Amino acid sequence: MHMEEEIKRLMDSYGNDVLRIAYLYLKDKYLAEDAFQEVFIKVYKNFDKFRKDSSEKTWILSITMNTCKDMLRLSWFKKVTMFKDVEDDLSLRTCENVDDSVINKAQYEELLKEVMNLPAKYKEPLILYYYEDLSTVDISSILKIPEGTIRSRLYRAREMLRSNIDGKIEYEG
């Protein structure tokens, strides 16, 4: 298989995952599309370095998260996003696979807002576990953190979300 065909296959297989993760990180559709292009340029340039000691998805999502972190570090990006309205961000659907009959849109958006407000060390494992359906082993590989730490951060993140959401319900009630 030619390199271009291989990259196209990877884009077809993992492109939606890359866009979803990029949007969750960057909170902007156009920046997520820029990140998507950057990720697959990096995949193309580094494909020969892929050692297959992890799955393709794990490798590509690791590149995605690092690309998004790099974009977030840029000072111009911080200046631009500082003025963005959070409500505009939440109006875009980030996951097509959410069952609207189980979680209505308002509850989903509130939960997503709470997830995105968590510190990065809790937010990243949650996104990879619940939104990307990765195992704690794969998350450990992507974030380069021991699996036990991933499990404890997932537990702590769920506790923080539960506390934040319960606090709001009591406050509003």
Coordinates of C-alpha atoms in Angstrom, one line a residue:
M1 CA 0.0 0.0 0.0
H2 CA 1.3 3.5 -0.9
M3 CA 1.9 6.0 1.9
E4 CA -0.9 8.3 0.6
E5 CA -3.4 5.4 0.7
E6 CA -2.2 4.5 4.2
I7 CA -2.7 8.0 5.5
K8 CA -6.1 8.2 3.8
R9 CA -7.1 4.9 5.6
L10 CA -5.9 6.4 8.9
M11 CA -7.9 9.6 8.3
D12 CA -11.0 7.6 7.4
S13 CA -10.6 5.4 10.5
Y14 CA -9.6 8.0 13.1
G15 CA -10.4 11.4 11.6
N16 CA -13.7 11.8 13.6
D17 CA -11.9 10.9 16.8
V18 CA -9.2 13.4 16.1
L19 CA -11.7 16.2 15.4
R20 CA -13.7 15.4 18.5
I21 CA -10.7 15.5 20.8
A22 CA -9.4 18.6 19.1
Y23 CA -12.7 20.3 19.5
L24 CA -13.0 19.3 23.2
Y25 CA -9.5 20.8 23.8
L26 CA -9.7 23.9 21.7
K27 CA -13.4 24.7 21.9
D28 CA -13.4 26.1 18.3
K29 CA -14.4 24.3 15.2
Y30 CA -11.9 26.0 12.9
L31 CA -9.0 25.5 15.3
A32 CA -10.0 21.9 15.6
E33 CA -9.8 21.6 11.8
D34 CA -6.4 23.2 11.9
A35 CA -5.3 20.7 14.6
F36 CA -6.7 17.8 12.4
Q37 CA -4.5 18.9 9.5
E38 CA -1.5 19.3 11.7
V39 CA -2.0 15.8 13.3
F40 CA -2.2 14.1 9.9
I41 CA 0.8 16.0 8.7
K42 CA 2.7 14.7 11.7
V43 CA 1.4 11.2 11.1
Y44 CA 2.6 11.3 7.5
K45 CA 6.0 12.6 8.5
N46 CA 6.4 10.1 11.4
F47 CA 4.7 7.1 10.1
D48 CA 8.0 5.2 9.7
K49 CA 8.7 5.9 13.4
F50 CA 5.5 4.2 14.5
R51 CA 6.8 1.1 16.3
K52 CA 3.4 -0.6 16.7
D53 CA 4.0 -1.0 20.4
S54 CA 0.6 0.6 20.8
S55 CA -2.5 0.7 18.6
E56 CA -2.8 3.1 15.7
K57 CA -5.7 4.9 17.5
T58 CA -3.6 5.3 20.7
W59 CA -0.7 6.7 18.7
I60 CA -2.8 9.1 16.7
L61 CA -4.7 10.3 19.7
S62 CA -1.5 10.9 21.5
I63 CA -0.3 13.1 18.6
T64 CA -3.7 14.8 18.7
M65 CA -3.5 15.7 22.4
N66 CA 0.1 16.9 22.1
T67 CA -0.8 19.0 19.1
C68 CA -3.7 20.6 21.0
K69 CA -1.5 21.2 24.0
D70 CA 1.0 23.0 21.8
M71 CA -1.7 25.1 20.3
L72 CA -3.0 26.0 23.7
R73 CA 0.5 27.1 24.8
L74 CA 0.7 29.7 22.1
S75 CA 0.0 33.2 23.5
W76 CA -2.0 34.5 20.6
F77 CA -4.3 31.5 21.0
K78 CA -4.8 32.3 24.7
K79 CA -5.7 35.9 23.9
V80 CA -8.2 34.9 21.3
T81 CA -10.0 32.3 23.4
M82 CA -10.1 34.5 26.5
F83 CA -12.9 36.5 24.9
K84 CA -14.9 33.5 23.5
D85 CA -18.4 33.0 24.9
V86 CA -18.6 29.6 26.6
E87 CA -22.3 29.3 25.6
D88 CA -21.3 29.5 21.9
D89 CA -18.9 26.7 22.4
L90 CA -21.4 24.5 24.0
S91 CA -24.0 25.0 21.2
L92 CA -22.0 22.9 18.8
R93 CA -22.5 19.1 19.1
T94 CA -19.3 17.4 20.0
C95 CA -20.4 13.8 20.1
E96 CA -22.8 12.3 17.6
N97 CA -23.2 9.1 19.7
V98 CA -24.9 10.6 22.7
D99 CA -28.3 9.0 23.1
D100 CA -30.7 12.0 23.4
S101 CA -33.4 9.8 24.9
V102 CA -31.2 9.1 27.9
I103 CA -29.4 12.4 28.4
N104 CA -31.1 15.5 27.2
K105 CA -29.1 18.2 25.5
A106 CA -29.1 20.6 28.5
Q107 CA -27.8 18.0 30.9
Y108 CA -25.2 16.8 28.4
E109 CA -24.0 20.4 27.9
E110 CA -23.8 21.1 31.6
L111 CA -21.8 17.9 32.1
L112 CA -19.5 18.7 29.3
K113 CA -19.0 22.2 30.7
E114 CA -18.1 20.7 34.1
V115 CA -15.7 18.2 32.5
M116 CA -14.0 21.0 30.5
N117 CA -13.6 23.0 33.8
L118 CA -11.7 20.2 35.5
P119 CA -7.9 20.5 35.9
A120 CA -6.1 18.9 32.8
K121 CA -4.8 16.0 34.8
Y122 CA -8.4 14.9 35.5
K123 CA -10.0 16.1 32.3
E124 CA -7.6 14.2 29.9
P125 CA -8.2 10.7 31.3
L126 CA -12.0 11.4 31.4
I127 CA -12.2 12.5 27.8
L128 CA -10.1 9.5 26.6
Y129 CA -12.1 7.0 28.8
Y130 CA -15.7 8.2 28.3
Y131 CA -15.6 10.1 25.0
E132 CA -13.1 7.9 23.1
D133 CA -13.9 4.6 24.8
L134 CA -10.2 3.8 25.5
S135 CA -9.0 1.4 28.1
T136 CA -7.0 2.6 31.1
V137 CA -4.0 0.7 29.6
D138 CA -4.3 2.8 26.3
I139 CA -4.8 6.0 28.3
S140 CA -1.7 5.2 30.3
S141 CA 0.3 4.8 27.1
I142 CA -1.0 8.0 25.6
L143 CA -0.4 10.2 28.7
K144 CA 2.7 8.3 29.8
I145 CA 1.4 7.9 33.3
P146 CA 1.1 4.6 35.3
E147 CA -2.3 2.8 34.8
G148 CA -3.0 3.0 38.6
T149 CA -2.6 6.8 38.5
I150 CA -5.1 6.8 35.5
R151 CA -7.6 4.8 37.6
S152 CA -7.3 7.1 40.6
R153 CA -7.6 10.2 38.5
L154 CA -10.7 8.8 36.8
Y155 CA -12.1 8.1 40.3
R156 CA -11.2 11.6 41.6
A157 CA -12.6 13.2 38.4
R158 CA -15.9 11.4 38.9
E159 CA -16.0 12.5 42.5
M160 CA -15.3 16.1 41.5
L161 CA -18.0 16.1 38.9
R162 CA -20.5 14.5 41.3
S163 CA -19.7 17.2 43.9
N164 CA -19.9 20.1 41.4
I165 CA -23.2 18.9 39.9
D166 CA -24.8 18.0 43.3
G167 CA -23.7 21.5 44.6
K168 CA -25.4 23.2 41.7
I169 CA -28.6 21.2 42.1
E170 CA -28.8 22.1 45.8
Y171 CA -28.0 25.8 45.1
E172 CA -30.7 26.0 42.4
G173 CA -33.3 24.0 44.4

